[in-house]
């Protein structure tokens, strides 16, 4: 009735009177966002499709253009000023300030966040790693430096160059760990960084980034350290951590997380110490071993994946990756590396 020509637009005043006369129960924050959208187009009109997208918590390209042009109608510190929130909603607000560098993105995430689907991927991976570690620890009665036990290295989950034809080992090694200290380090980072990242960016993007780091780690070891086995989820963990740290550095001024410089230094020190420990175990093992100890190259490969591919994923919040040329370049580069590594594993060992 208000749009007899089916243009898909009506005036702001007409929409305001419609809301007032029918007492529509719209979220005030979303109503303000809709006004910001109307201010972003040439005629100052409300678009029906934008209204539908906004109510269904879908972010349209016109919304992003309105934000990019600085035409906003939301209170500046709505997240900081809001009181009386429950524990979970306060945690969501913390995640928004921890992960996202843009204030409008933080407000958008805060208002459109839903508890379903929950961040199950990182929790499931961490739980599986703990269960596998406990099972092998109880079976072998060994909780530190488990890789020195010959039965541990015979596990069908460990990546070993002699069993590289069993392709599942290139991924399943992430469930095995050298000992309690490596498991604790990886589990802590996966829960502290991986879960918030999954809450913001979704299970598909974060699981892809994590598994890409894991796969790149084992394939890099098969190329650069051809005699060494591999255990631990460090390839995926370092992909997540390096992507997050690079995102913080790239958007330093916009990040609102407290003590970010101190936390950055502590994170780099901890990650460097873990790499140093892995190098020491590889080349100067404290105990006599029957064979080479696990390689450290997965840490470096995961970090490279995180800084390159991961940074692109984290900088594209609520944006389609397939519309970005840089994403396809990175994906092609990663695919080329996988193809090269596959041929290397098929032919190079025989040489």
Tab-separated table of C-alpha atoms in Angstrom:
chain	number	residue	atom	x	y	z
A	1	UNK	CA	0.000	0.000	0.000
A	2	UNK	CA	2.823	2.391	0.804
A	3	UNK	CA	4.788	1.435	-2.323
A	4	UNK	CA	2.229	1.092	-5.135
A	5	UNK	CA	4.911	1.168	-7.863
A	6	UNK	CA	6.881	-1.696	-6.226
A	7	UNK	CA	10.121	0.267	-6.095
A	8	UNK	CA	11.179	-1.385	-2.840
A	9	UNK	CA	11.633	2.000	-1.132
A	10	UNK	CA	9.533	4.269	1.071
A	11	UNK	CA	10.362	7.552	2.757
A	12	UNK	CA	11.805	7.687	6.255
A	13	UNK	CA	8.859	9.753	7.507
A	14	UNK	CA	6.391	7.237	6.085
A	15	UNK	CA	8.242	4.368	7.731
A	16	UNK	CA	8.412	6.226	11.055
A	17	UNK	CA	4.671	6.838	11.018
A	18	UNK	CA	4.127	3.174	10.136
A	19	UNK	CA	6.186	2.047	13.121
A	20	UNK	CA	4.384	4.524	15.402
A	21	UNK	CA	0.852	3.742	14.271
A	22	UNK	CA	1.242	-0.039	14.394
A	23	UNK	CA	3.507	-0.080	17.476
A	24	UNK	CA	5.909	-2.480	15.800
A	25	UNK	CA	8.176	-4.209	18.369
A	26	UNK	CA	11.468	-3.460	16.606
A	27	UNK	CA	14.816	-3.526	18.370
A	28	UNK	CA	15.776	0.159	18.909
A	29	UNK	CA	19.370	-0.560	17.911
A	30	UNK	CA	18.284	-2.166	14.647
A	31	UNK	CA	15.899	0.725	14.049
A	32	UNK	CA	18.811	3.118	14.424
A	33	UNK	CA	20.836	1.018	11.987
A	34	UNK	CA	17.991	1.188	9.489
A	35	UNK	CA	17.929	4.978	9.767
A	36	UNK	CA	21.687	4.972	9.129
A	37	UNK	CA	21.070	2.938	5.996
A	38	UNK	CA	18.406	5.370	4.828
A	39	UNK	CA	20.838	8.226	5.306
A	40	UNK	CA	23.334	6.311	3.172
A	41	UNK	CA	21.289	6.300	-0.042
A	42	UNK	CA	20.693	9.249	-2.340
A	43	UNK	CA	16.951	9.699	-1.712
A	44	UNK	CA	17.054	9.091	2.042
A	45	UNK	CA	14.574	6.230	1.788
A	46	UNK	CA	14.102	2.967	3.643
A	47	UNK	CA	14.721	-0.142	1.539
A	48	UNK	CA	12.435	-3.117	2.132
A	49	UNK	CA	15.177	-5.686	1.496
A	50	UNK	CA	17.487	-3.916	3.950
A	51	UNK	CA	14.708	-4.044	6.533
A	52	UNK	CA	14.334	-7.796	5.974
A	53	UNK	CA	18.100	-8.357	6.147
A	54	UNK	CA	18.401	-6.293	9.298
A	55	UNK	CA	15.574	-8.047	11.133
A	56	UNK	CA	16.981	-11.451	10.109
A	57	UNK	CA	20.504	-10.324	11.169
A	58	UNK	CA	21.922	-10.473	7.647
A	59	UNK	CA	24.378	-7.788	6.688
A	60	UNK	CA	23.826	-6.320	3.238
A	61	UNK	CA	26.388	-4.670	0.986
A	62	UNK	CA	24.497	-1.385	1.267
A	63	UNK	CA	24.850	-1.545	5.035
A	64	UNK	CA	28.616	-1.921	4.663
A	65	UNK	CA	28.712	0.988	2.224
A	66	UNK	CA	26.771	3.168	4.653
A	67	UNK	CA	29.204	2.285	7.419
A	68	UNK	CA	32.198	2.923	5.158
A	69	UNK	CA	30.857	6.390	4.350
A	70	UNK	CA	30.625	7.240	8.034
A	71	UNK	CA	26.840	7.711	7.992
A	72	UNK	CA	25.908	6.165	11.314
A	73	UNK	CA	23.094	6.640	13.776
A	74	UNK	CA	24.078	4.399	16.682
A	75	UNK	CA	25.304	5.733	20.033
A	76	UNK	CA	29.074	5.731	19.996
A	77	UNK	CA	29.694	3.779	23.199
A	78	UNK	CA	26.582	1.640	23.333
A	79	UNK	CA	28.548	-1.456	24.349
A	80	UNK	CA	30.383	0.299	27.141
A	81	UNK	CA	27.363	2.125	28.492
A	82	UNK	CA	24.904	-0.748	28.563
A	83	UNK	CA	24.370	-2.152	32.066
A	84	UNK	CA	22.450	-4.996	33.605
A	85	UNK	CA	23.679	-7.633	31.147
A	86	UNK	CA	23.814	-11.311	32.025
A	87	UNK	CA	27.056	-13.258	32.325
A	88	UNK	CA	26.890	-14.709	28.817
A	89	UNK	CA	26.023	-11.374	27.190
A	90	UNK	CA	28.920	-9.733	29.003
A	91	UNK	CA	31.172	-12.488	27.646
A	92	UNK	CA	29.865	-11.800	24.123
A	93	UNK	CA	30.680	-8.120	24.611
A	94	UNK	CA	34.177	-9.080	25.798
A	95	UNK	CA	34.663	-11.248	22.698
A	96	UNK	CA	33.522	-8.382	20.462
A	97	UNK	CA	36.138	-6.030	21.907
A	98	UNK	CA	38.769	-8.778	21.955
A	99	UNK	CA	38.475	-9.844	18.309
A	100	UNK	CA	37.000	-7.024	16.196
A	101	UNK	CA	38.860	-3.766	15.484
A	102	UNK	CA	35.928	-1.713	14.154
A	103	UNK	CA	33.380	-0.192	16.546
A	104	UNK	CA	30.489	-0.674	14.139
A	105	UNK	CA	31.475	-4.305	13.605
A	106	UNK	CA	31.598	-4.796	17.356
A	107	UNK	CA	28.116	-3.331	17.814
A	108	UNK	CA	26.765	-5.332	14.905
A	109	UNK	CA	28.205	-8.576	16.286
A	110	UNK	CA	26.933	-7.787	19.778
A	111	UNK	CA	23.351	-7.263	18.621
A	112	UNK	CA	23.123	-10.041	16.061
A	113	UNK	CA	24.955	-12.752	18.019
A	114	UNK	CA	22.997	-15.931	18.685
A	115	UNK	CA	23.910	-18.860	20.921
A	116	UNK	CA	23.192	-21.313	18.101
A	117	UNK	CA	25.363	-22.680	16.644
A	118	UNK	CA	27.775	-22.737	19.608
A	119	UNK	CA	31.569	-22.749	19.100
A	120	UNK	CA	31.811	-26.545	19.113
A	121	UNK	CA	34.793	-27.145	16.806
A	122	UNK	CA	37.618	-25.877	19.012
A	123	UNK	CA	36.002	-27.366	22.119
A	124	UNK	CA	35.592	-30.761	20.416
A	125	UNK	CA	39.196	-30.781	19.130
A	126	UNK	CA	40.569	-29.849	22.558
A	127	UNK	CA	38.437	-32.445	24.333
A	128	UNK	CA	39.499	-35.155	21.881
A	129	UNK	CA	43.166	-34.265	22.355
A	130	UNK	CA	42.800	-34.494	26.137
A	131	UNK	CA	40.993	-37.858	25.942
A	132	UNK	CA	43.609	-39.334	23.581
A	133	UNK	CA	46.416	-38.084	25.818
A	134	UNK	CA	44.823	-39.560	28.943
A	135	UNK	CA	44.260	-42.901	27.226
A	136	UNK	CA	47.884	-43.196	26.081
A	137	UNK	CA	49.188	-41.862	29.395
A	138	UNK	CA	47.259	-44.454	31.361
A	139	UNK	CA	48.153	-47.248	28.936
A	140	UNK	CA	51.877	-46.486	28.854
A	141	UNK	CA	52.094	-45.077	32.406
A	142	UNK	CA	54.016	-42.115	30.988
A	143	UNK	CA	52.892	-38.481	31.116
A	144	UNK	CA	56.045	-36.565	30.117
A	145	UNK	CA	58.081	-37.037	26.918
A	146	UNK	CA	55.773	-39.756	25.685
A	147	UNK	CA	57.538	-39.846	22.310
A	148	UNK	CA	60.469	-41.658	23.958
A	149	UNK	CA	58.232	-44.665	24.487
A	150	UNK	CA	58.491	-46.947	21.413
A	151	UNK	CA	54.866	-48.061	21.680
A	152	UNK	CA	53.677	-44.456	21.558
A	153	UNK	CA	55.362	-43.809	18.227
A	154	UNK	CA	53.689	-46.923	16.787
A	155	UNK	CA	50.282	-45.291	17.159
A	156	UNK	CA	48.253	-45.143	13.922
A	157	UNK	CA	47.604	-41.447	14.650
A	158	UNK	CA	51.245	-40.275	14.613
A	159	UNK	CA	52.667	-38.889	11.383
A	160	UNK	CA	55.767	-40.864	10.474
A	161	UNK	CA	57.675	-40.614	7.179
A	162	UNK	CA	57.733	-44.388	6.909
A	163	UNK	CA	53.935	-44.520	6.988
A	164	UNK	CA	53.171	-41.461	4.838
A	165	UNK	CA	51.072	-43.607	2.463
A	166	UNK	CA	48.447	-43.689	5.230
A	167	UNK	CA	47.143	-40.249	4.360
A	168	UNK	CA	45.024	-39.792	7.475
A	169	UNK	CA	48.221	-39.432	9.520
A	170	UNK	CA	48.836	-36.008	7.938
A	171	UNK	CA	45.853	-34.769	10.000
A	172	UNK	CA	45.420	-37.156	12.934
A	173	UNK	CA	48.846	-36.367	14.388
A	174	UNK	CA	47.191	-33.256	15.875
A	175	UNK	CA	45.565	-35.484	18.536
A	176	UNK	CA	48.928	-36.777	19.832
A	177	UNK	CA	51.317	-34.773	22.016
A	178	UNK	CA	54.877	-35.060	23.311
A	179	UNK	CA	53.767	-34.654	26.905
A	180	UNK	CA	51.641	-32.791	29.383
A	181	UNK	CA	53.376	-29.443	28.801
A	182	UNK	CA	52.712	-29.410	25.043
A	183	UNK	CA	49.106	-30.490	25.518
A	184	UNK	CA	48.535	-27.823	28.162
A	185	UNK	CA	50.027	-25.083	25.990
A	186	UNK	CA	47.983	-26.031	22.912
A	187	UNK	CA	44.738	-26.586	24.819
A	188	UNK	CA	45.064	-23.230	26.598
A	189	UNK	CA	45.626	-21.294	23.373
A	190	UNK	CA	42.867	-23.157	21.533
A	191	UNK	CA	40.340	-22.259	24.220
A	192	UNK	CA	41.537	-18.695	24.881
A	193	UNK	CA	41.972	-17.665	21.235
A	194	UNK	CA	40.246	-20.307	19.121
A	195	UNK	CA	36.862	-20.228	20.869
A	196	UNK	CA	36.425	-16.401	20.642
A	197	UNK	CA	37.547	-16.487	17.003
A	198	UNK	CA	35.019	-19.223	16.260
A	199	UNK	CA	32.267	-17.267	18.014
A	200	UNK	CA	32.901	-14.239	15.787
A	201	UNK	CA	33.913	-15.769	12.458
A	202	UNK	CA	31.984	-19.030	12.546
A	203	UNK	CA	32.867	-22.705	12.580
A	204	UNK	CA	33.552	-23.021	8.826
A	205	UNK	CA	36.211	-20.327	8.600
A	206	UNK	CA	38.012	-21.211	11.822
A	207	UNK	CA	37.934	-24.975	11.247
A	208	UNK	CA	39.285	-24.423	7.735
A	209	UNK	CA	42.092	-22.206	9.058
A	210	UNK	CA	42.978	-24.657	11.835
A	211	UNK	CA	43.009	-27.725	9.582
A	212	UNK	CA	44.917	-25.819	6.887
A	213	UNK	CA	47.628	-25.108	9.472
A	214	UNK	CA	47.666	-28.748	10.603
A	215	UNK	CA	47.953	-30.074	7.042
A	216	UNK	CA	50.580	-27.500	6.070
A	217	UNK	CA	52.587	-28.492	9.155
A	218	UNK	CA	52.798	-32.202	8.329
A	219	UNK	CA	53.463	-31.609	4.632
A	220	UNK	CA	56.202	-29.086	5.436
A	221	UNK	CA	57.862	-31.616	7.742
A	222	UNK	CA	57.654	-34.253	5.002
A	223	UNK	CA	59.590	-31.896	2.711
A	224	UNK	CA	62.078	-30.176	5.017
A	225	UNK	CA	62.707	-32.787	7.720
A	226	UNK	CA	62.244	-36.074	5.903
A	227	UNK	CA	63.388	-38.387	8.705
A	228	UNK	CA	61.324	-36.878	11.522
A	229	UNK	CA	57.914	-37.931	12.821
A	230	UNK	CA	55.374	-35.383	14.012
A	231	UNK	CA	52.905	-35.086	16.897
A	232	UNK	CA	50.848	-32.250	18.398
A	233	UNK	CA	48.354	-29.702	17.141
A	234	UNK	CA	50.888	-26.876	16.969
A	235	UNK	CA	50.368	-26.301	13.226
A	236	UNK	CA	46.705	-25.401	13.745
A	237	UNK	CA	47.332	-23.549	17.011
A	238	UNK	CA	50.034	-21.364	15.483
A	239	UNK	CA	47.807	-20.663	12.477
A	240	UNK	CA	45.112	-19.286	14.800
A	241	UNK	CA	47.501	-17.386	17.058
A	242	UNK	CA	49.582	-15.811	14.301
A	243	UNK	CA	46.439	-14.768	12.410
A	244	UNK	CA	44.980	-13.151	15.509
A	245	UNK	CA	48.222	-11.420	16.479
A	246	UNK	CA	48.718	-10.150	12.930
A	247	UNK	CA	45.146	-8.840	12.926
A	248	UNK	CA	45.788	-7.002	16.192
A	249	UNK	CA	48.981	-5.435	14.811
A	250	UNK	CA	47.329	-4.426	11.530
A	251	UNK	CA	44.446	-2.780	13.414
A	252	UNK	CA	46.336	-1.618	16.488
A	253	UNK	CA	44.565	1.716	16.863
A	254	UNK	CA	41.096	0.195	16.559
A	255	UNK	CA	41.572	-2.704	18.990
A	256	UNK	CA	39.965	-2.020	22.376
A	257	UNK	CA	41.235	-5.076	24.285
A	258	UNK	CA	42.958	-4.048	27.558
A	259	UNK	CA	46.737	-4.282	28.014
A	260	UNK	CA	47.162	-5.252	24.375
A	261	UNK	CA	50.900	-4.461	24.259
A	262	UNK	CA	51.662	-6.550	27.350
A	263	UNK	CA	49.514	-9.400	26.080
A	264	UNK	CA	51.194	-9.239	22.686
A	265	UNK	CA	54.643	-9.509	24.265
A	266	UNK	CA	53.587	-12.404	26.500
A	267	UNK	CA	52.052	-14.258	23.563
A	268	UNK	CA	55.195	-13.857	21.457
A	269	UNK	CA	57.415	-14.974	24.350
A	270	UNK	CA	55.274	-18.066	24.993
A	271	UNK	CA	55.123	-19.015	21.303
A	272	UNK	CA	58.873	-18.493	20.866
A	273	UNK	CA	59.581	-20.578	23.981
A	274	UNK	CA	57.438	-23.413	22.624
A	275	UNK	CA	59.329	-23.342	19.319
A	276	UNK	CA	62.634	-23.298	21.195
A	277	UNK	CA	61.563	-26.300	23.270
A	278	UNK	CA	60.603	-28.190	20.099
A	279	UNK	CA	63.970	-27.397	18.473
A	280	UNK	CA	65.817	-28.550	21.587
A	281	UNK	CA	63.903	-31.829	21.722
A	282	UNK	CA	64.561	-32.387	18.008
A	283	UNK	CA	68.324	-31.879	17.999
A	284	UNK	CA	69.428	-32.270	21.643
A	285	UNK	CA	67.099	-34.847	23.213
A	286	UNK	CA	67.544	-35.160	26.999
A	287	UNK	CA	67.182	-38.956	26.843
A	288	UNK	CA	68.507	-41.574	24.433
A	289	UNK	CA	65.891	-42.355	21.800
A	290	UNK	CA	65.536	-45.122	19.254
A	291	UNK	CA	64.946	-42.681	16.408
A	292	UNK	CA	64.577	-39.003	15.463
A	293	UNK	CA	62.343	-36.930	17.699
A	294	UNK	CA	59.307	-34.967	16.366
A	295	UNK	CA	60.030	-32.033	14.087
A	296	UNK	CA	59.419	-28.370	14.909
A	297	UNK	CA	58.694	-27.260	11.342
A	298	UNK	CA	54.921	-27.559	11.863
A	299	UNK	CA	55.056	-24.530	14.166
A	300	UNK	CA	56.621	-22.373	11.461
A	301	UNK	CA	54.321	-23.669	8.722
A	302	UNK	CA	51.254	-22.948	10.854
A	303	UNK	CA	52.481	-19.422	11.541
A	304	UNK	CA	52.937	-18.767	7.812
A	305	UNK	CA	49.422	-20.048	7.070
A	306	UNK	CA	48.012	-17.834	9.815
A	307	UNK	CA	49.784	-14.658	8.725
A	308	UNK	CA	48.811	-15.119	5.074
A	309	UNK	CA	45.520	-16.964	4.727
A	310	UNK	CA	44.346	-16.446	8.321
A	311	UNK	CA	44.789	-12.698	8.289
A	312	UNK	CA	42.600	-12.463	5.192
A	313	UNK	CA	39.890	-14.533	6.883
A	314	UNK	CA	39.901	-12.485	10.098
A	315	UNK	CA	39.869	-9.144	8.264
A	316	UNK	CA	36.756	-10.172	6.316
A	317	UNK	CA	34.181	-10.229	9.099
A	318	UNK	CA	30.663	-10.602	7.646
A	319	UNK	CA	32.092	-10.296	4.137
A	320	UNK	CA	32.132	-12.938	1.427
A	321	UNK	CA	35.608	-14.372	0.904
A	322	UNK	CA	34.871	-15.466	-2.667
A	323	UNK	CA	34.395	-11.827	-3.699
A	324	UNK	CA	37.979	-10.937	-2.796
A	325	UNK	CA	40.787	-11.361	-5.304
A	326	UNK	CA	43.402	-11.717	-2.564
A	327	UNK	CA	41.576	-14.707	-1.113
A	328	UNK	CA	41.709	-16.579	-4.427
A	329	UNK	CA	45.420	-15.802	-4.803
A	330	UNK	CA	46.131	-17.224	-1.351
A	331	UNK	CA	43.931	-20.239	-1.962
A	332	UNK	CA	45.710	-20.916	-5.271
A	333	UNK	CA	49.094	-20.600	-3.576
A	334	UNK	CA	48.047	-23.011	-0.835
A	335	UNK	CA	46.678	-25.469	-3.403
A	336	UNK	CA	49.937	-25.273	-5.370
A	337	UNK	CA	51.898	-26.052	-2.223
A	338	UNK	CA	49.639	-29.044	-1.464
A	339	UNK	CA	50.081	-30.375	-4.986
A	340	UNK	CA	53.864	-29.979	-4.828
A	341	UNK	CA	53.971	-31.685	-1.411
A	342	UNK	CA	51.891	-34.623	-2.647
A	343	UNK	CA	54.232	-35.233	-5.592
A	344	UNK	CA	57.219	-34.801	-3.283
A	345	UNK	CA	55.903	-37.516	-0.960
A	346	UNK	CA	55.257	-39.825	-3.884
A	347	UNK	CA	58.586	-39.496	-5.688
A	348	UNK	CA	61.245	-37.704	-3.592
A	349	UNK	CA	61.636	-40.361	-0.867
A	350	UNK	CA	62.555	-42.975	-3.461
A	351	UNK	CA	65.436	-40.810	-4.638
